[in-house]
Every structure is written in C-alpha cells, then in structure tokens.
Short mmCIF file of C-alpha atoms in Angstrom, two decimals:
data_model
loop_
_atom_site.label_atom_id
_atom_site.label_comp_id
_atom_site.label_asym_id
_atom_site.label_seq_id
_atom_site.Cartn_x
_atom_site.Cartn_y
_atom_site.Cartn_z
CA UNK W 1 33.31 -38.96 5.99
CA UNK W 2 32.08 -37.95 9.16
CA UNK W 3 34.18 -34.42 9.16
CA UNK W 4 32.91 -33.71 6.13
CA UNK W 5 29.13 -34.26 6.59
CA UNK W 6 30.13 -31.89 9.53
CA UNK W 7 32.08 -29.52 7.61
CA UNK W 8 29.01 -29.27 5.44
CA UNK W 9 26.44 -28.42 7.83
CA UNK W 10 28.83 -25.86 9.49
CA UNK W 11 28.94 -24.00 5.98
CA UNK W 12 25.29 -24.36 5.26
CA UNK W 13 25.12 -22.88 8.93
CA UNK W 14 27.46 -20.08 7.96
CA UNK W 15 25.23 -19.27 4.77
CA UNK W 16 22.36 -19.38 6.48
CA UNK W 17 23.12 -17.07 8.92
CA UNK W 18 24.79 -14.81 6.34
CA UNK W 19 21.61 -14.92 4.59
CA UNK W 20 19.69 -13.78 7.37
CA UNK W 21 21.98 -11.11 8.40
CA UNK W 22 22.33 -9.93 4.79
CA UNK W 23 18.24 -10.14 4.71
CA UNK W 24 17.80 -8.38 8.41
CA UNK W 25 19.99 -5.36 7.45
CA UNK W 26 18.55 -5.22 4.04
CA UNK W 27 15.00 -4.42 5.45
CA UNK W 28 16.19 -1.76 7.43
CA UNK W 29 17.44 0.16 4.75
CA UNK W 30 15.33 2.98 3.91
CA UNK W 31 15.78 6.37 1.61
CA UNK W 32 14.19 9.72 2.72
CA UNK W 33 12.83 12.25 0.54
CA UNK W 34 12.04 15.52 1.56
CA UNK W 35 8.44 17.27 0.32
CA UNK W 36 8.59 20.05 2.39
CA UNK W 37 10.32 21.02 5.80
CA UNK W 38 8.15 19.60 7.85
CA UNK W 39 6.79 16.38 5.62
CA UNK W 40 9.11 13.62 4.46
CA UNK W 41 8.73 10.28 2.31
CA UNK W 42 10.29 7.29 3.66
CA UNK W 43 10.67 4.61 0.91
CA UNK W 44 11.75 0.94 1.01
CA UNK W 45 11.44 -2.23 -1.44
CA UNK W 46 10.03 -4.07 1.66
CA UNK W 47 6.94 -1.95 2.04
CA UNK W 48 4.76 0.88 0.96
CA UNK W 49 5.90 4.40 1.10
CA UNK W 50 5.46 6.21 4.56
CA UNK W 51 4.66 9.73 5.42
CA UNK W 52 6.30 11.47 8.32
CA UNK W 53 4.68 14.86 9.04
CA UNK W 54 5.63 17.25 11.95
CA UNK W 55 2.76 19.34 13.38
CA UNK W 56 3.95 21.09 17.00
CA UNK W 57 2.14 18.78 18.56
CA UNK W 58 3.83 15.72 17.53
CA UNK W 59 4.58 13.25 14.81
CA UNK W 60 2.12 11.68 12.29
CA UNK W 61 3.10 8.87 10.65
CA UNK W 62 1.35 7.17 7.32
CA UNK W 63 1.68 3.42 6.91
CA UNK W 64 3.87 1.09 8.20
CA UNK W 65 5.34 -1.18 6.19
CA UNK W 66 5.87 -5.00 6.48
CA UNK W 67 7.67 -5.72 9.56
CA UNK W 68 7.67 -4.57 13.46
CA UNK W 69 11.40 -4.46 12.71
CA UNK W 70 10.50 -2.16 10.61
CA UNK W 71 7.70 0.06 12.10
CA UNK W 72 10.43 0.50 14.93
CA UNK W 73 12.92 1.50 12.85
CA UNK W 74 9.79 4.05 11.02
CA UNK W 75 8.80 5.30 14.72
CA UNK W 76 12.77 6.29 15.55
CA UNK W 77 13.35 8.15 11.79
CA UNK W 78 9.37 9.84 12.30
CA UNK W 79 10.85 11.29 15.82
CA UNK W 80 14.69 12.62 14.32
CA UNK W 81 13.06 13.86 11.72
CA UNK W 82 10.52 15.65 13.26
CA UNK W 83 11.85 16.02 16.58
CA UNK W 84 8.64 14.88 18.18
CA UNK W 85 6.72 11.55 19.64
CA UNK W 86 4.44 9.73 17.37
CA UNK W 87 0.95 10.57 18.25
CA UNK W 88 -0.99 9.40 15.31
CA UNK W 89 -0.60 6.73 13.23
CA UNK W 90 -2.93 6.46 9.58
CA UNK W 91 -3.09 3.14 8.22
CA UNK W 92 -3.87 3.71 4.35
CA UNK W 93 -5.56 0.30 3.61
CA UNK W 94 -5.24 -2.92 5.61
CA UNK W 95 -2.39 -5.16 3.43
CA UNK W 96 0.72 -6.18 5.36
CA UNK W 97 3.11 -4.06 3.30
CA UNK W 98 1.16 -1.15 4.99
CA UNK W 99 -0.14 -1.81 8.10
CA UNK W 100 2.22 -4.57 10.16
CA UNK W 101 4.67 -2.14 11.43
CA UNK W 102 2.07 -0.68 13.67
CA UNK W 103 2.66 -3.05 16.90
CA UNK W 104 6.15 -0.90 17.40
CA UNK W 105 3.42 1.70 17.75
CA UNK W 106 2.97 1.06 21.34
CA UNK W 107 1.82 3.82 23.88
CA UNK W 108 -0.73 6.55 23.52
CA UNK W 109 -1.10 6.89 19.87
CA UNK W 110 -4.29 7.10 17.72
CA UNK W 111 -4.71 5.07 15.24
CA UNK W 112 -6.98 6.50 12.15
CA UNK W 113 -8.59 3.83 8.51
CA UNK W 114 -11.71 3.65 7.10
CA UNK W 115 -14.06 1.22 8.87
CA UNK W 116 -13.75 -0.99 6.01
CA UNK W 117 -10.20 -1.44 6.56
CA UNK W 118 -10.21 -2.58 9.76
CA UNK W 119 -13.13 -5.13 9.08
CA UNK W 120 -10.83 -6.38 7.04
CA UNK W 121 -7.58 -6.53 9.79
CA UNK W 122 -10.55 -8.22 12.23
CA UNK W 123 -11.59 -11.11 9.82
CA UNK W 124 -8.39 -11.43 7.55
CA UNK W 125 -5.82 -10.56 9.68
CA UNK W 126 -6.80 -11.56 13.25
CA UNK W 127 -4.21 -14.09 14.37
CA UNK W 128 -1.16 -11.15 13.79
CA UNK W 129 -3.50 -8.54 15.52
CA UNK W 130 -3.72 -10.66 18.46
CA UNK W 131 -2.63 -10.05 22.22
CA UNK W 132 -0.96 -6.39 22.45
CA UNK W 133 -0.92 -6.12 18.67
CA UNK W 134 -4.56 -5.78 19.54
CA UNK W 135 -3.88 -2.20 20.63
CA UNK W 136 -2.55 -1.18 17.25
CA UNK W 137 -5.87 -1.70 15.58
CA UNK W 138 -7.42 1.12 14.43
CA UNK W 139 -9.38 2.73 16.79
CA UNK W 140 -10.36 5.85 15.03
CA UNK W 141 -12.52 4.82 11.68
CA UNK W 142 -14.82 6.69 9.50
CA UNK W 143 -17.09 5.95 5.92
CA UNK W 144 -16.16 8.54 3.64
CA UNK W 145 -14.07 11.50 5.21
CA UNK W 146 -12.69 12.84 8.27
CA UNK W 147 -11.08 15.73 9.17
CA UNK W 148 -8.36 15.71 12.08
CA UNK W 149 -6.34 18.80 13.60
CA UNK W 150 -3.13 17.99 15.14
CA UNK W 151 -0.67 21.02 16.40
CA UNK W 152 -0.84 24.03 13.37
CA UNK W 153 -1.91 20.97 10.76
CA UNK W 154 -5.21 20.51 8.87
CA UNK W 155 -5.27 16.20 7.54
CA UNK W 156 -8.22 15.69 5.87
CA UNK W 157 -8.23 11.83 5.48
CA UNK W 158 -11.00 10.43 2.13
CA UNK W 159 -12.25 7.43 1.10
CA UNK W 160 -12.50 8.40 -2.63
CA UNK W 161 -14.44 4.80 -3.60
CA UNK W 162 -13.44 1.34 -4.67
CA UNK W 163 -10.14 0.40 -6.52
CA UNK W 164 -7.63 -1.17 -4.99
CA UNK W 165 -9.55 -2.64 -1.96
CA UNK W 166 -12.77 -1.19 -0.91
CA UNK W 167 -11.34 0.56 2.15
CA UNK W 168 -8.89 2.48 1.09
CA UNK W 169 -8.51 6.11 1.98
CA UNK W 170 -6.02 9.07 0.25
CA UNK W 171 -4.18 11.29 3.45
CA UNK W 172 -4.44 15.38 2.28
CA UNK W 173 -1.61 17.32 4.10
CA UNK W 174 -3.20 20.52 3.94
CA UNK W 175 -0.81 23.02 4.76
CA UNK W 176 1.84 21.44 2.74
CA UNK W 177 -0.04 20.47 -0.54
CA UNK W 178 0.72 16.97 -0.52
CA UNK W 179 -1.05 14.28 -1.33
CA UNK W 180 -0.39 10.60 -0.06
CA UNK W 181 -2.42 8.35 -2.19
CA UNK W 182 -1.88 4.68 -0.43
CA UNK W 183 -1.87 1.72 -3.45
CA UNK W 184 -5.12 3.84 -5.06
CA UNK W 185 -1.80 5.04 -7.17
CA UNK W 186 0.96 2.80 -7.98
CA UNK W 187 4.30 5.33 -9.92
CA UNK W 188 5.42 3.07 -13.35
CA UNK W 189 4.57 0.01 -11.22
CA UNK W 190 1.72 -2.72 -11.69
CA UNK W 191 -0.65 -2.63 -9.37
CA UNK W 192 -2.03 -5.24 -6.81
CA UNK W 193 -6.22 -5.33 -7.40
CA UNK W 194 -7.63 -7.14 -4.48
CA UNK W 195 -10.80 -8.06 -6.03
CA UNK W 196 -12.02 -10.26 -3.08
CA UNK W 197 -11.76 -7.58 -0.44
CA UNK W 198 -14.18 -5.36 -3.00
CA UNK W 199 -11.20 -4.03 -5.15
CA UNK W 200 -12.39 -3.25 -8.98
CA UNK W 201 -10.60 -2.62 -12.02
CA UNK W 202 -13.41 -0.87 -13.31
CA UNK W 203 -14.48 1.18 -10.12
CA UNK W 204 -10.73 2.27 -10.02
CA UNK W 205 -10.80 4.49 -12.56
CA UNK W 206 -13.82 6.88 -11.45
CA UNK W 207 -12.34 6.54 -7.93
CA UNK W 208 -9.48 8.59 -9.26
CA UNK W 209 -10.85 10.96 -10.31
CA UNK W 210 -12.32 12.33 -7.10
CA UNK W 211 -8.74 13.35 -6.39
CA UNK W 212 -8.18 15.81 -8.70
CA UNK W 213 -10.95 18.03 -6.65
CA UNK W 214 -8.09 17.82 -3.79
CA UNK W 215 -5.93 20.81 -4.11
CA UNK W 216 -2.14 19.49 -3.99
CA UNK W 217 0.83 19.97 -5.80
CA UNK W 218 2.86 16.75 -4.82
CA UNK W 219 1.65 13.06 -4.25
CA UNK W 220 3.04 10.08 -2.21
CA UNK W 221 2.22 6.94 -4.09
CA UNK W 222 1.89 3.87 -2.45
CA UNK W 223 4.68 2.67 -4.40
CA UNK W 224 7.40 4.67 -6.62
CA UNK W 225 9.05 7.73 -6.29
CA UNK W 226 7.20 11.20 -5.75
CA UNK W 227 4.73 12.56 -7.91
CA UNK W 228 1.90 14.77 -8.95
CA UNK W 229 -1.04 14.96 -10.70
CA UNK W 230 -0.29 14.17 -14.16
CA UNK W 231 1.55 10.84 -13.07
CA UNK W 232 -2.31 10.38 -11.44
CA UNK W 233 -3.43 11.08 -14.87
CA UNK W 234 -0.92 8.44 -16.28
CA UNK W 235 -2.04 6.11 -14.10
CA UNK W 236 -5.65 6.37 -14.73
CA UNK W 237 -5.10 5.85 -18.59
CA UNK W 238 -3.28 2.47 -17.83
CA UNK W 239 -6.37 1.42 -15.31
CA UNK W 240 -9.03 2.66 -17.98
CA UNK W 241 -7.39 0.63 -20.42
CA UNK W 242 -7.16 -2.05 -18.81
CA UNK W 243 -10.59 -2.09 -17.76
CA UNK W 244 -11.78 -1.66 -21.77
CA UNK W 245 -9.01 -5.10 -22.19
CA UNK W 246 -11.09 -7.05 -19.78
CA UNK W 247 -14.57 -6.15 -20.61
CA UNK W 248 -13.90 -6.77 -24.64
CA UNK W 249 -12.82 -10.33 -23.56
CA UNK W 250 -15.87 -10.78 -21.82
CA UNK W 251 -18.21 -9.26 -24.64
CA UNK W 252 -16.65 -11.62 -26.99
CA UNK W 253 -16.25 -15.18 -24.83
CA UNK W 254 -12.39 -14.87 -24.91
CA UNK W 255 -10.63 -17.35 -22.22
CA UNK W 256 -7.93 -16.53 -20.01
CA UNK W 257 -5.57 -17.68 -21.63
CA UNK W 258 -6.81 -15.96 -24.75
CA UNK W 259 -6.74 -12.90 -23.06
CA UNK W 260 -3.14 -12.94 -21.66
CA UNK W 261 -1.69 -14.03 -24.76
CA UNK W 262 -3.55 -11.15 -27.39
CA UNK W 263 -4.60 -8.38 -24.69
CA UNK W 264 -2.71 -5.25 -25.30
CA UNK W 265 -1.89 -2.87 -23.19
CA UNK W 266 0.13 0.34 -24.58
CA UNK W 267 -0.40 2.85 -21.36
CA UNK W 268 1.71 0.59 -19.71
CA UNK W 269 4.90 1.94 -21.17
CA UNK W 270 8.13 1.96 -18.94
CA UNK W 271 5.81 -0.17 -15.83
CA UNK W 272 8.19 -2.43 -13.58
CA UNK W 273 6.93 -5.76 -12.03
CA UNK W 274 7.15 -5.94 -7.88
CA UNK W 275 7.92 -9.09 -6.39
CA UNK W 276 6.58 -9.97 -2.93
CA UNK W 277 8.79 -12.87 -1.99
CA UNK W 278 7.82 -16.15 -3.97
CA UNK W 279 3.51 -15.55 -3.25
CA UNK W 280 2.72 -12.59 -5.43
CA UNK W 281 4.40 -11.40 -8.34
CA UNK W 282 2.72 -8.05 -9.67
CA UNK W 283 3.47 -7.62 -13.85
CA UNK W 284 1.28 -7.33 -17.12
CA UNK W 285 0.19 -10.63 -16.76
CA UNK W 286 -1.22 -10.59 -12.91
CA UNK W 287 -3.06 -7.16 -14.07
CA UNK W 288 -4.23 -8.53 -17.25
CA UNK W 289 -5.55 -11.50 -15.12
CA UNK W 290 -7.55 -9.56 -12.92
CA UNK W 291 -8.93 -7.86 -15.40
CA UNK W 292 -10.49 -10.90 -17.00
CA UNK W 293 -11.53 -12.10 -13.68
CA UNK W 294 -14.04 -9.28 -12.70
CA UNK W 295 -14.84 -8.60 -16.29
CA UNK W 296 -16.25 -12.75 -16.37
CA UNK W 297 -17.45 -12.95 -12.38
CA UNK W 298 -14.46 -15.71 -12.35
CA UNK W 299 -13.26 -14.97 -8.58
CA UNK W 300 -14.78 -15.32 -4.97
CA UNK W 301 -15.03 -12.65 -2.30
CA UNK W 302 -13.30 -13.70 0.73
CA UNK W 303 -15.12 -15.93 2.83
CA UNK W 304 -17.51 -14.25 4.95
CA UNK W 305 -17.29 -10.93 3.28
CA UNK W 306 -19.66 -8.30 4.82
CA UNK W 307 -20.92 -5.39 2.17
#
C-alpha cells in the first residue's frame, strides 16, 4: 500500500511539473507581425497586443502583457527587432494583461499613461507595484494628449474619453500611419467594460469616434489581429448596440435575467469569447451584463474612487 500511495504522489508530481513546464513555455510563445519596417505587433493569448517601434534613438515599446516573464521576453524581441535599447515604455491603460510586464523594464526608461491610469496602478494595484516594481510606474502622465519625439519619430499619445476604463489612451505612430488602440478596440472579440474604474458602455461609443480625426491607415487592437478603420467602425456598431440593449431594459423595468435571456445583439456576428483563467470570462453574456448594469446604476465604483 505504502509504494503505491508513493507511486501516486510521484506521478501527480510528474504532472504537475509537466503542467507547469507545458504552462511556462506556453506564455512565452509569441507571433510577430510586421506593420511597417520599423513597427511590429507582438501578439499572445496571455496578454494584450504590444507595439515595438524603432526610432534611431532607441526602442519604444507599447504594453506589456501579463507576466515579468513575459515583459523580459517583450524587452529582448523589442531590441532584435529593432536593434536598439528600450528607452520608452507606454502603458495603454492600467489592467494586468497590459501593464505587469513593465518591472523587466528596469534601467533608464520612461515610462508614459494618462494620469488616470496610474491613479489607478497606485490604489488598485499597489501591493505588485511595490519595492523596485515601484520604478516601473509611470512617471510621465498627462490629461488629454501629449506629444513625444524620440530619434526621427513623431508619437502623439490621446486620451480620446471614457470606454473601456476612464484612463485609457490610443498611441499614433506618426510616421508610419499606425494606430495602436489599447482595449478602446477589441478585433471580433468581446470586450472587458470596467465600469468601476469609470468605464461606460455608453461613453464608449462617442469616445470612438474621436479616432477617426487621427490620420492612419493600420490599427493595433488591444486584442485580435491587425486592423483599420472600418473594423473601428464594426466595432462601434456592436458597442452602440449594445448600449440601445441596455438602456431599453432600463426604460421598460426588465431584470437581469430578463435581459440576458431576450437581449439581442446582431453586430456581434463572428465575436469570440476570451477567457482569463477561471476569474473572468468575456462573451455575450458578460457584455450584455454590463450593459444592464450601467443602464440601471446596479454596480459600485471601486472603493475610494477619485473623479
């Protein structure tokens, strides 16, 4: 009896380990799309798309992703791609899948989000962003638009309003007409809508439409592949009607439950659900959820929440 209970917990040892090998090479796989020579997309199921842009005067690098794995393995791609050091780092809103790669960010670097963003890494997020992490705050932060100049390229950097959070910003790469949007854009995915950091359903669709006053001809989503302005467009139809979904459920008294079960949704077409872990779970239902919950005031603001 006694060599099996041990044989046992030397296989559950083996599959544990092969999990967690299977799991640590997994989220260092990445894919890399090229936008132009000198800007590249790197993509991941573990995080939010990243921008790598080279400038002559070294590397900028958009988001982070999840892990400090993985912003290591994101600083080392950024500097064979480009062939230059990391010297700024743009942090497109403050959610984990964005923003806690940054600590392999060590050294001189800049660090550039709204100031609403990093009130929100301060009060929500203080405990990761502690000790040297500290130095991977943001430390350059603006309200509604900045302009910066590194090497021979113009990155104007916008806060276009509310929508997903009430911090986020869109990253203009000037010189190569690209756009990198953050989670303001989700491509054929449903969206997260962090109503108690300030995100709105309803704000979200005017906030998108400041962007098509940006001149580009390619945009970075914060999740999906590469796209332009008309998946924008597509985008905004599915947030508009969802919007129109929640505030007829209010107008009329419907319930939740209600509401999830004869809401309808059409713009939707061809949308995949995104899993993060066993927590969050984004599909038609979370959306429609959302929805209902600004539409009827049913949801909180986090806990000492600052306008």
């Amino acid at each position: 009896m006694k060599k099996v209970i041990l044989a046992t917990v030397a296989m559950l040892g083996i599959l544990l380990a092969s999990a967690a090998l299977y799991l640590t090479l997994d989220l260092r796989q990445f894919e890399i799309t090229e936008l132009t020579p000198d800007l590249h997309m790197i993509s991941s199921e573990w995080g939010g798309n990243v921008a790598v842009l080279k400038t002559g005067a070294g590397a900028v690098v958009v988001d982070t992703m999840t892990l400090k794995m993985q912003g290591q393995v994101i600083r080392e791609l950024a500097e064979e791609l480009t062939g230059e050091q990391v010297t700024l780092v743009i942090n497109s809103h403050y959610h984990l899948d964005h923003s806690h790669g940054n600590p392999a960010f060590q050294g001189d670097i800049r660090f550039v989000a709204t100031e609403r963003t990093l009130h929100h890494l301060r009060q929500l997020d203080a405990d990761y962003f502690s000790g040297k992490a500290a130095n991977t705050l943001p430390d350059q932060t603006f309200s509604i638009e900045d302009q910066l100049q590194v090497g021979d390229k113009t990155i104007r950097v916008i806060h276009p309003g509310r929508g997903h959070t009430d911090g986020d910003l869109v990253v203009l790469f000037v010189e190569d007409q690209v756009l990198h949007t953050g989670d303001l854009f989700f491509n054929k995915l449903y969206p997260n809508i962090d109503l108690e950091a300030g995100g709105s359903v309803i704000a979200w669709v005017e906030t998108l439409d400041a962007l098509y006053e940006l001149s580009f001809t390619q945009v970075i989503p914060g999740h999906g592949p590469v796209s332009d302005a008309a998946g924008i467009r597509q985008f905004q139809d599915f947030m508009r009607e969802l919007a129109e979904l929640g505030a007829y459920a209010a107008s009329i008294g419907g319930d939740l439950q209600d509401t999830l079960v004869n809401g309808r949704l059409s713009a939707d077409a061809g949308y995949q659900p995104i899993s993060f872990g066993p927590l969050l779970k984004l599909d038609r239902e979370f959306v429609i959820r959302r929805s209902w919950e600004e539409a009827t005031g049913n949801f909180s603001l986090y806990e000492g929440y600052e306008q």
